[in-house]
Coordinates of C-alpha atoms and ligand atoms in Angstrom, one line a residue:
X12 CA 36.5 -33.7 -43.5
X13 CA 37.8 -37.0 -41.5
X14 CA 36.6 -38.0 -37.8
X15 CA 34.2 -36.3 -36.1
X16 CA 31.3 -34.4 -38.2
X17 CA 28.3 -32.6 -36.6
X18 CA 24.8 -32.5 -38.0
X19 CA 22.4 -29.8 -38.5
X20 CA 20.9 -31.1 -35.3
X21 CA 23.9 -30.9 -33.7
X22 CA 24.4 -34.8 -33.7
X23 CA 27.7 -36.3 -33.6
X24 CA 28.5 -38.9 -36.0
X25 CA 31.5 -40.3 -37.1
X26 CA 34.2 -40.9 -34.1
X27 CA 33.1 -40.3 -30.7
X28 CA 36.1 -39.3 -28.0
X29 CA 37.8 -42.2 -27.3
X30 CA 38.5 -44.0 -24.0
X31 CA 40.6 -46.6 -24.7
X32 CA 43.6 -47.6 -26.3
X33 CA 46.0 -44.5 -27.1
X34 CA 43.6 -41.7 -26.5
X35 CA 42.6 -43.0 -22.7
X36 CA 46.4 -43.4 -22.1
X37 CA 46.6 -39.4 -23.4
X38 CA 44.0 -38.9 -21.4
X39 CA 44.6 -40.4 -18.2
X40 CA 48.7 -38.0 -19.0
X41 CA 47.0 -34.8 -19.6
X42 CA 44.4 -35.7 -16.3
X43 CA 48.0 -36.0 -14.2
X44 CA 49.5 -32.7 -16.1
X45 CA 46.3 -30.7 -15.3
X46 CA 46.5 -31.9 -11.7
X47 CA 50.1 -30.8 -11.7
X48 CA 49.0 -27.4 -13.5
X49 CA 46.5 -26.5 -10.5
X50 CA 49.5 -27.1 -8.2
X51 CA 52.5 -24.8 -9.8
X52 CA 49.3 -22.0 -11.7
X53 CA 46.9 -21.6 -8.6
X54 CA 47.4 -23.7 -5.0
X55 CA 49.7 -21.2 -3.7
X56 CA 48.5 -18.2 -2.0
X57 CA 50.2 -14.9 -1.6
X58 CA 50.5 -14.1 2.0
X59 CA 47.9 -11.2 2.9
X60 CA 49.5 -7.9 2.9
X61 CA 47.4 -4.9 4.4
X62 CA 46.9 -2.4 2.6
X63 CA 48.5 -3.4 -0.3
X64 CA 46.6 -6.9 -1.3
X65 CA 43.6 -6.6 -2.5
X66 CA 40.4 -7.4 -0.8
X67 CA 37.5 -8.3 -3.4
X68 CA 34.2 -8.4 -2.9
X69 CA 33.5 -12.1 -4.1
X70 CA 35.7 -13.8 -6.8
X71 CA 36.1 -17.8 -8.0
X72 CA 37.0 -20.3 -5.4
X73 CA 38.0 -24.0 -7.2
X74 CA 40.5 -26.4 -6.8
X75 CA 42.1 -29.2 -9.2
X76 CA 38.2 -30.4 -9.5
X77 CA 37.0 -27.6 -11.6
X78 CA 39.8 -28.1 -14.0
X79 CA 40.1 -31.6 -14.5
X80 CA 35.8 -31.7 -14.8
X81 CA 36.7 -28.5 -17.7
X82 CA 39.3 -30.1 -19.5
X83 CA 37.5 -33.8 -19.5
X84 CA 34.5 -32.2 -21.1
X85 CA 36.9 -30.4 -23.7
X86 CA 38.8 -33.4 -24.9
X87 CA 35.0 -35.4 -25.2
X88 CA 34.3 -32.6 -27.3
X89 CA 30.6 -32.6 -27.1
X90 CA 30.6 -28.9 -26.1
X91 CA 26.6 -28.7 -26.4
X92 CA 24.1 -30.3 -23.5
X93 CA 25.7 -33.6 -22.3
X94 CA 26.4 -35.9 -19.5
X95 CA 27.7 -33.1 -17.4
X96 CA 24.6 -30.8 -17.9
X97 CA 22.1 -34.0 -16.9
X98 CA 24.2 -34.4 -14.1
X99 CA 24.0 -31.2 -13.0
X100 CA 20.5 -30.6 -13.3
X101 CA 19.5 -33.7 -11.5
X102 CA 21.7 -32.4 -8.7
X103 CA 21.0 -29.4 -8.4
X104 CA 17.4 -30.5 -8.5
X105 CA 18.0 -32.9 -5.9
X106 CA 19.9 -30.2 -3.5
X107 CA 16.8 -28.2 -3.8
X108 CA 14.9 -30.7 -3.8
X109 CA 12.6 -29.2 -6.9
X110 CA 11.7 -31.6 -9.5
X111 CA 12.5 -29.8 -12.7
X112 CA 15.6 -28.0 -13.1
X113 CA 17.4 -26.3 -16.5
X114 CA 20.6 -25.0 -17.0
X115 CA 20.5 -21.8 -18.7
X116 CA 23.8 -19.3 -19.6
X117 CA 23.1 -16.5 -17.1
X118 CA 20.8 -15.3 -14.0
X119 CA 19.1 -13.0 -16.2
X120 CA 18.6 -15.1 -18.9
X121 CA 16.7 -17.5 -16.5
X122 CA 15.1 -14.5 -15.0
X123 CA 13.9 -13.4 -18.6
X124 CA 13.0 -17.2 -19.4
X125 CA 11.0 -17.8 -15.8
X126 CA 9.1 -14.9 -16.4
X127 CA 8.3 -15.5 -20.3
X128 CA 7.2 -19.2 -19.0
X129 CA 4.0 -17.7 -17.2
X130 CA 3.2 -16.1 -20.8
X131 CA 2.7 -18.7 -22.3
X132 CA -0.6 -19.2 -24.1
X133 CA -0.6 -22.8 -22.7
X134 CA -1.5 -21.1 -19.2
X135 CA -5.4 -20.2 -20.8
X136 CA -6.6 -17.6 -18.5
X137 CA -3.5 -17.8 -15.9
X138 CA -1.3 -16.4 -18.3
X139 CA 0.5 -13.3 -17.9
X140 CA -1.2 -10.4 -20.8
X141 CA 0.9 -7.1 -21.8
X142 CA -0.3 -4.4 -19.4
X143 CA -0.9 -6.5 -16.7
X144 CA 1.0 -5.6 -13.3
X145 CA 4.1 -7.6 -11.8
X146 CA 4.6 -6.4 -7.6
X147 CA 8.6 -6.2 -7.6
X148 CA 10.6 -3.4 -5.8
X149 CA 13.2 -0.9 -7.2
X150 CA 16.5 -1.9 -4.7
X151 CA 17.7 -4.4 -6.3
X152 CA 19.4 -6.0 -9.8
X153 CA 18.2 -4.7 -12.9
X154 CA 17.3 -7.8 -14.1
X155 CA 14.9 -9.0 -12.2
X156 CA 13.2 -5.8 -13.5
X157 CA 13.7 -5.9 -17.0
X158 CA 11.9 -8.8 -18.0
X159 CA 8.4 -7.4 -17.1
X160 CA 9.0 -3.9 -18.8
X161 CA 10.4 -6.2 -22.0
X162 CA 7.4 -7.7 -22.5
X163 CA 4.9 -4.7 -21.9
X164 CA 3.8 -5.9 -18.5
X165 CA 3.7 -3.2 -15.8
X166 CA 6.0 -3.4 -12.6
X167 CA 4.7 -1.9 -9.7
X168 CA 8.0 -1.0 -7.1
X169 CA 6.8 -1.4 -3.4
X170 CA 9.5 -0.3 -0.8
X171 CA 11.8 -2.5 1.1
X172 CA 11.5 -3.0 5.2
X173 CA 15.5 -1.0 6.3
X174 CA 16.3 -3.6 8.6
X175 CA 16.7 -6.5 5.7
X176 CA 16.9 -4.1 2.5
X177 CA 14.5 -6.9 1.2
X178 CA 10.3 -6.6 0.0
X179 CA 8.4 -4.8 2.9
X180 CA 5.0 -6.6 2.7
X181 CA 2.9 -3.9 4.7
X182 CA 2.5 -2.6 1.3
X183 CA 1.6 -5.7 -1.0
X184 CA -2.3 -5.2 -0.6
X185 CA -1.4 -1.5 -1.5
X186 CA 0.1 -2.1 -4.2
X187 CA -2.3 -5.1 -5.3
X188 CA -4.8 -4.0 -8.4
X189 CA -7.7 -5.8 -10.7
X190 CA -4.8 -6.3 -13.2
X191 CA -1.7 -7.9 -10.6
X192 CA -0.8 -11.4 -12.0
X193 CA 2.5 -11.6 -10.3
X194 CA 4.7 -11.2 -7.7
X195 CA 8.7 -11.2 -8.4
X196 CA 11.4 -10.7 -5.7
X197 CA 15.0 -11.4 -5.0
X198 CA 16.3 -12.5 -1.6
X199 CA 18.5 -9.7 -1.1
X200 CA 22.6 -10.2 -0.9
X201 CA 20.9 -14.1 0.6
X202 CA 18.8 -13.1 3.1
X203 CA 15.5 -14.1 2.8
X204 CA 12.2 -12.0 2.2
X205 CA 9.6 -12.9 4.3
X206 CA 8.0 -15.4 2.3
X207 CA 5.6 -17.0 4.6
X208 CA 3.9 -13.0 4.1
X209 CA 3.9 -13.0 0.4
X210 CA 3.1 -16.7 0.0
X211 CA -0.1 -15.9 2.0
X212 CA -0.7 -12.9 -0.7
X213 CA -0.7 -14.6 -3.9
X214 CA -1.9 -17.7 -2.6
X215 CA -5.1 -14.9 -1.4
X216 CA -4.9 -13.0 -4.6
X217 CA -4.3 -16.2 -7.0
X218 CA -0.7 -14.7 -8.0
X219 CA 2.4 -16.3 -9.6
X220 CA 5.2 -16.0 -7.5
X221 CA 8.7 -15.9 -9.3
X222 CA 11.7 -16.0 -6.9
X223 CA 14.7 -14.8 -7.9
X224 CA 17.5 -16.9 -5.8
X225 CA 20.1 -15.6 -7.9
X226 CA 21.9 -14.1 -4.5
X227 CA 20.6 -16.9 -2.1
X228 CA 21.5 -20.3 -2.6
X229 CA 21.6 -22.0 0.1
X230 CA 19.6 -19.9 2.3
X231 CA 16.8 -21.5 4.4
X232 CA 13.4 -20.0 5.3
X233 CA 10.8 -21.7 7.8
X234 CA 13.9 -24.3 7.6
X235 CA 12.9 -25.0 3.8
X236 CA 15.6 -23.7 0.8
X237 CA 14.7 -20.8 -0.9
X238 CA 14.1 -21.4 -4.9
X239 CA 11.2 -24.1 -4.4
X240 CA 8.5 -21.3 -2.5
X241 CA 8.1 -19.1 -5.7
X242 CA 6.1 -21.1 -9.1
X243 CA 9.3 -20.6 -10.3
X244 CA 12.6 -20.1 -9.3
X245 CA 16.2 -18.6 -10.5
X246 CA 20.0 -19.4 -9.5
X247 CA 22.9 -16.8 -11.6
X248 CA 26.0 -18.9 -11.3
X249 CA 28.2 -15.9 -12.3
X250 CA 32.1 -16.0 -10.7
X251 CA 30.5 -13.3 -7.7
X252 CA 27.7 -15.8 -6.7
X253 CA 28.0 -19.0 -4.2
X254 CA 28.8 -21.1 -7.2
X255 CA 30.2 -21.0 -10.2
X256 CA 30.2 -21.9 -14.2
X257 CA 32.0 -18.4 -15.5
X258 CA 28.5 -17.3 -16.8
X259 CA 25.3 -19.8 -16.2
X260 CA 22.3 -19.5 -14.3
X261 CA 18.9 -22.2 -13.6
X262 CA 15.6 -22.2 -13.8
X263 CA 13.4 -24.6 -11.5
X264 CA 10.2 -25.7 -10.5
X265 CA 7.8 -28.2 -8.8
X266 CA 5.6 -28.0 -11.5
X267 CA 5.0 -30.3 -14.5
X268 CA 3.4 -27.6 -16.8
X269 CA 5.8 -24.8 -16.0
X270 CA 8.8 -27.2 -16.7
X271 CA 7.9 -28.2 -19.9
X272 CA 7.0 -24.1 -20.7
X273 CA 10.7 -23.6 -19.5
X274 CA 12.4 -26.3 -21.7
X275 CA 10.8 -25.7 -24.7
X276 CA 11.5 -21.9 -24.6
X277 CA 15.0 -22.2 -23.3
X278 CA 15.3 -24.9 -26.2
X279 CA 14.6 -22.7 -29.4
X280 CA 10.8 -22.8 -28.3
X281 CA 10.4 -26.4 -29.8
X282 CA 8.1 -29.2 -28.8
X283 CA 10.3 -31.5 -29.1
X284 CA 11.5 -33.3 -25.5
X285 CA 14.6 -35.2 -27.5
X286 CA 17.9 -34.5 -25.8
X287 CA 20.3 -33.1 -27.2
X288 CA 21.8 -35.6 -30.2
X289 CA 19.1 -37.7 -29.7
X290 CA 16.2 -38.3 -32.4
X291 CA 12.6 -39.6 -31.7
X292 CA 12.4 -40.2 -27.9
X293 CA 8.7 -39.9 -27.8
X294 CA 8.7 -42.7 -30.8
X295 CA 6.0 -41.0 -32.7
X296 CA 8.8 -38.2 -34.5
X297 CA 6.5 -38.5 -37.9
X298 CA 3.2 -39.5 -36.7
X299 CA 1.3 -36.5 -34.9
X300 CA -1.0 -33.3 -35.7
X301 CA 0.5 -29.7 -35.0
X302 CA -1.1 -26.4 -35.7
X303 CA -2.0 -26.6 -38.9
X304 CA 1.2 -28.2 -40.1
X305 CA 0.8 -31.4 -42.6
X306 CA 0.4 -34.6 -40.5
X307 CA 3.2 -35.8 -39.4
X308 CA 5.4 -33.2 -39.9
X309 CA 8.6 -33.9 -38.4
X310 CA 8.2 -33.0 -34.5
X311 CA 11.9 -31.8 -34.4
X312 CA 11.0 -28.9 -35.8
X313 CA 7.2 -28.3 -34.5
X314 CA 7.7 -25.0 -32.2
X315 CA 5.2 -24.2 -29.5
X316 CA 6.6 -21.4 -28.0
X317 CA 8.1 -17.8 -29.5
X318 CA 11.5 -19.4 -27.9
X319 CA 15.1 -18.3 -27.1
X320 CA 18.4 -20.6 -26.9
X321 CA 19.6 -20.2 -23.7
X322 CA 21.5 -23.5 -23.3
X323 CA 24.7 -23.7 -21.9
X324 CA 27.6 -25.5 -23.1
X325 CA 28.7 -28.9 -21.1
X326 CA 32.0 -27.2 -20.6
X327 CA 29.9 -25.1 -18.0
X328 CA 28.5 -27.5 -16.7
X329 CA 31.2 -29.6 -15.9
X330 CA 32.6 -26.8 -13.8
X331 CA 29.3 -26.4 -12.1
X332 CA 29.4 -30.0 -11.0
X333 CA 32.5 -29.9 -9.6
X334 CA 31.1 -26.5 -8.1
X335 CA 28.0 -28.0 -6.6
X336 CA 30.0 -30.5 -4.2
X337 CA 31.4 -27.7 -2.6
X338 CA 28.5 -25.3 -2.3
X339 CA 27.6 -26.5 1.1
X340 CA 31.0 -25.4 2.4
X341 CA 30.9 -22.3 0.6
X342 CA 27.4 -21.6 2.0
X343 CA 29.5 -22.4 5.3
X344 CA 32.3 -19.8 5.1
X345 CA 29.6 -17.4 4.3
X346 CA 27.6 -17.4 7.6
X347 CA 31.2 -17.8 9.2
X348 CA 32.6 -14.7 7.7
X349 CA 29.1 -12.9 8.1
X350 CA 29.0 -13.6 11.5
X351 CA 32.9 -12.3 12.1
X352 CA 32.3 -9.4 10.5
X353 CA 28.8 -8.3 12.9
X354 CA 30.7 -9.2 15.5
X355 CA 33.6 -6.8 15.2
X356 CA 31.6 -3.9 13.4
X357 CA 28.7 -4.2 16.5
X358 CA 31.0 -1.7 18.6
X359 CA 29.7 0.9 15.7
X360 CA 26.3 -0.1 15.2
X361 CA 25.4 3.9 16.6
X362 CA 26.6 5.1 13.3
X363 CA 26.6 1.9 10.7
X364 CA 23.0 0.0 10.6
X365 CA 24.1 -3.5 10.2
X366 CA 21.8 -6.3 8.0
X367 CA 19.4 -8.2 10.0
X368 CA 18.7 -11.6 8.8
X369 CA 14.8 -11.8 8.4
X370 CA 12.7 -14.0 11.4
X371 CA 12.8 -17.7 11.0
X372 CA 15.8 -17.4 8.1
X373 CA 19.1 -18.9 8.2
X374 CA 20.5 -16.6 4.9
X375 CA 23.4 -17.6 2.7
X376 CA 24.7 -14.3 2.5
X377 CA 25.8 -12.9 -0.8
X378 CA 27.4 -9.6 0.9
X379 CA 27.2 -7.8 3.7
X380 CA 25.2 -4.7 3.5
X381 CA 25.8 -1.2 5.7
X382 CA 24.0 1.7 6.0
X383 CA 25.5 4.9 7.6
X384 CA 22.8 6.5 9.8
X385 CA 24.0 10.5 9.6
X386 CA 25.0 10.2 5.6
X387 CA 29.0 10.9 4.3
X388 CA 28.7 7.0 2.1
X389 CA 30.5 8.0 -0.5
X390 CA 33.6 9.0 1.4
X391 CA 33.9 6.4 3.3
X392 CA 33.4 3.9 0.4
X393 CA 36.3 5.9 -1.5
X394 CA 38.6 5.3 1.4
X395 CA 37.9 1.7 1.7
X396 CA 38.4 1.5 -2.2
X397 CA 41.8 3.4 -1.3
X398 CA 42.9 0.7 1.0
X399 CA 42.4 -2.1 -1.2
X400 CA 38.6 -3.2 0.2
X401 CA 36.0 -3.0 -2.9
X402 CA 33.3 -2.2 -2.2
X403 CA 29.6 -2.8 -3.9
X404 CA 26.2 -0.8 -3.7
X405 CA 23.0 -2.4 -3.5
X406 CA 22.8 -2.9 -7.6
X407 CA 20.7 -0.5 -9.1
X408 CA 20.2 1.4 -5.5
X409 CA 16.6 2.6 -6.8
X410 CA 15.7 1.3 -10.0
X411 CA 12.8 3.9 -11.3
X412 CA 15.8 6.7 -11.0
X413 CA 17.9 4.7 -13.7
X414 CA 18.5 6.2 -17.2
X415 CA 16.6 3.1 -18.6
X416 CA 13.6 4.7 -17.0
X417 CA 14.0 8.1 -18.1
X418 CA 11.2 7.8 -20.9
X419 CA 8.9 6.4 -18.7
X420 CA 9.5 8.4 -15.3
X421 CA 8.9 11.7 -18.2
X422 CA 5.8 9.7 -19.3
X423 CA 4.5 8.6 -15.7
X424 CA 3.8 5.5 -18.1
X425 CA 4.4 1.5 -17.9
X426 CA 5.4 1.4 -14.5
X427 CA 3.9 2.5 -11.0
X428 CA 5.2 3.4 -7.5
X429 CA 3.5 2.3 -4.0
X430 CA 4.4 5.4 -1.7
X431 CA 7.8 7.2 -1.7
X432 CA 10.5 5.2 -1.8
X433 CA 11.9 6.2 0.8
X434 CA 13.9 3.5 2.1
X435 CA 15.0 2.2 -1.2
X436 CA 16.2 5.8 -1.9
X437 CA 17.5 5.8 1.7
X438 CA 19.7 2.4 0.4
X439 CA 20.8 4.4 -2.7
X440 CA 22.5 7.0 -1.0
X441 CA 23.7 5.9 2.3
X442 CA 24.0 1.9 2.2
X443 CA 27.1 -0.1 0.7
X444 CA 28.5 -3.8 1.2
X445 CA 31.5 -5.4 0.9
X446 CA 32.2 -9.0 0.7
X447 CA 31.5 -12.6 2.8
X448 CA 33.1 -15.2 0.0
X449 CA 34.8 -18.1 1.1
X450 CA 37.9 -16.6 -0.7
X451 CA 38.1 -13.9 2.6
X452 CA 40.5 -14.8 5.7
X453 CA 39.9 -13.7 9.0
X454 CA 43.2 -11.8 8.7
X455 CA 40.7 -9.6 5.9
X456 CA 38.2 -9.2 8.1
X457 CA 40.1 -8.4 11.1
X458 CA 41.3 -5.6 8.2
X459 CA 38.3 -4.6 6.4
X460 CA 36.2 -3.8 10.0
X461 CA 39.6 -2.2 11.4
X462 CA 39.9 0.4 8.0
X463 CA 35.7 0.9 8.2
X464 CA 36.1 2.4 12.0
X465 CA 39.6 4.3 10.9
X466 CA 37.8 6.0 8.0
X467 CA 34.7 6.7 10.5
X468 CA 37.4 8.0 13.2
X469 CA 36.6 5.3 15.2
X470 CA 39.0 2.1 16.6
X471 CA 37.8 -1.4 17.5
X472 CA 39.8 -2.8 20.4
Ligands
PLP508 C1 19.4 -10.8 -7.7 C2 20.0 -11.0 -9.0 N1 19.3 -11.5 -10.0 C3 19.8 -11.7 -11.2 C4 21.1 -11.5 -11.5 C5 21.7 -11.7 -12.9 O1 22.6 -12.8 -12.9 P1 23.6 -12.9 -14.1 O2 24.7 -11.9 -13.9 O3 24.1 -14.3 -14.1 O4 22.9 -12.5 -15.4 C6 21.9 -11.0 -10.5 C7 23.4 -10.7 -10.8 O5 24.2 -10.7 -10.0 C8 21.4 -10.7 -9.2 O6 22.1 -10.2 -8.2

């Protein structure tokens, strides 16, 4: 094999991309051709037909940027962790302003590495145990479910307040028992759950407090962002969400101990700090005592952690940088289609409960969320869908009614419910949403609010 060969360790040795000379010519020709590619492939937009174009819910929004950062990483050829990643995690950090941030491939997988962080034996006493219970609620994604039944820890669903289909905290200490260690909630379609409530709860009942901002980013609470209030906190950067890397996600947090939890298990479970293609950054690679491992056995492969590889490749990253400038714009169109869209569905607010943002948030709305107050949901979806408007309901609409619970709703095992559900279940079968993404023109709007009061026989003048 000539040029480049890769290591076990995934090291690079041999020729390394070049920049000069006949390849940075090349390079600075394909840069021009990609620009020129965006132009002729993408820039131009078909002109909005009603009726017959289609309205998505959310989708990708780029521009040259995102190519030219894709195709730059591609002909570096580093594919694994590289300058792109560290430059996204530092500002992404720095956005949030949260100290420690890693790049992950999905939502869920940071979900799944968040939670497995507070299970770590390194936490002594603090640590999460199998059987121990984890206050969530049942509207909402799957995945910020799954982790806890995946390990053996018990969720306990609490029922969302109607107005904001988010957590409603009258029944936290109701749900609170000898063996709750955690509390773990999504900001619903980016609105934000009342954290200064739950704060006050775990901080009273010594909980962790995982926050899934998958759906939020850029929202603000008590004029803070939403990701640093939780121990931990979560970003999916799937095509639907306010940024994008195709599939990628993030895990952050303020604290020292919880990041290096995170990094190890998101890194194979290693103890290791070296970065990727990098040997003996602490300087003492052969020189330490681990478990009851020879001394000095080589700290590459010392593993603290039961871990996972959940690294993403610097190809996604280097769309997510170019995605990152941009977010506080997207975050922008958001509220501005958000607010277009209450204003011209207010007329039918005696049949159509519209989302409330929560007291003392500003949301970065993921989607905006409807619920019809005398039922007939389904037909009115089905007519939307006919005209070209998809449509979304509130993921899993009640999560304990699920196939993947069907062993433990016959069982009455691994899980428990705080009252009745009855506003989640409410959600399930009367509530839909359809979209706010910066890829929507007020032309759609105007459309999508017209066809909701047609299908209810109403009309908006
Ligand atoms: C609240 C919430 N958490 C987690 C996820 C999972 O993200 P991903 O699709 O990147 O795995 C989603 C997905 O959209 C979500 O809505």
């Amino acid at each position: 094999m000539s040029g480049v060969s890769v290591g076990d360790g995934g090291e690079v040795s041999g020729m390394s991309a070049g920049s000069g000379g006949d390849a940075g010519k090349l390079h600075q020709q394909i840069m021009a051709l990609v620009e020129q590619y965006y132009a002729a492939a993408f820039a131009a937009r078909a002109a909005f037909v009603p009726g017959e174009t289609r309205i998505p819910y959310a989708g990708r929004v780029f521009d040259a940027a995102e190519l030219l950062n894709l195709v730059d990483s591609s002909l570096e050829f580093w594919l694994t962790h590289g300058r792109y990643s560290d430059r996204l995690e530092e500002q992404l950090g720095a956005y949030l302003g949260i100290k420690h941030c890693y790049l992950v491939s999905s939502g869920s997988s940071a979900n799944l590495l968040a939670f497995s962080a507070l299970t770590s034996d390194r936490l002594g006493a603090r640590k999460i145990l199998r059987g121990d219970e984890v206050i969530t609620v049942a509207a909402g994604f799957p995945t910020t479910v799954a982790p806890i039944v995946q390990y053996g820890a018990v969720p306990v669903f609490v029922d969302v307040d109607p107005a904001t289909a988010n957590v409603d905290v009258a029944q936290l200490e109701d749900a609170w028992s000898a063996r709750t260690k955690a509390v773990f909630l999504a900001h619903t379609l980016g609105n934000p759950f009342d954290v200064a409530t739950v704060q006050a709860f775990c901080e009273e009942y010594a909980l962790w407090l995982i926050e899934d901002n998958c759906d939020a980013l850029g929202a603000h609470y008590g004029g803070r962002l939403t990701g640093g209030f939780g121990h931990i906190g979560t970003s999916s950067f799937y095509p639907p969400h306010h940024m994008t890397m195709g599939e990628g996600g993030a895990v952050y947090t303020e604290s020292d101990e919880l990041g290096a939890i995170v990094r190890s298990l998101r890194d194979w479970g290693r103890d290791c700090e070296c970065p990727s293609g990098v040997d003996n950054f602490c300087g003492r690679r052969f020189d330490r005592d681990f478990g009851t491992l020879p001394h000095g056995y080589d700290h590459k492969y010392v593993f603290s952690h039961f871990g996972f590889n959940f690294k993403v490749t610097e190809m996604q990253a280097a769309i997510g940088c170019a995605q990152l400038a941009k977010l506080p714009r997207f975050v922008e169109a958001r509220r501005r289609n958000f607010a277009t869209l209450s204003r011209l569905l207010a007329p039918l607010a005696d049949v159509l409960a519209l989302p409330q943002a929560t007291a003392d948030s500003e949301p970065s709305w993921f989607g905006f969320l409807m619920t019809l107050r005398d039922g007939g949901r389904d037909a009115l979806v089905a007519d939307l869908e006919r005209r070209k408007i998809q449509t979304r309901m509130l993921f899993a609409g009640n999560m304990v009614r699920q196939p993947c619970f069907d062993a433990m709703r016959a069982t009455h095992q691994g899980y428990r419910v705080v009252g009745d559900l009855a506003a989640t279940d409410t959600i399930m079968n009367d509530a839909f949403w359809v979209g706010v993404y910066p890829g929507l023109s007020d032309e759609m709007l105007v459309y999508m609010a017209q066809s909701i009061a047609t299908a209810l026989g109403r009309r908006l003048d």
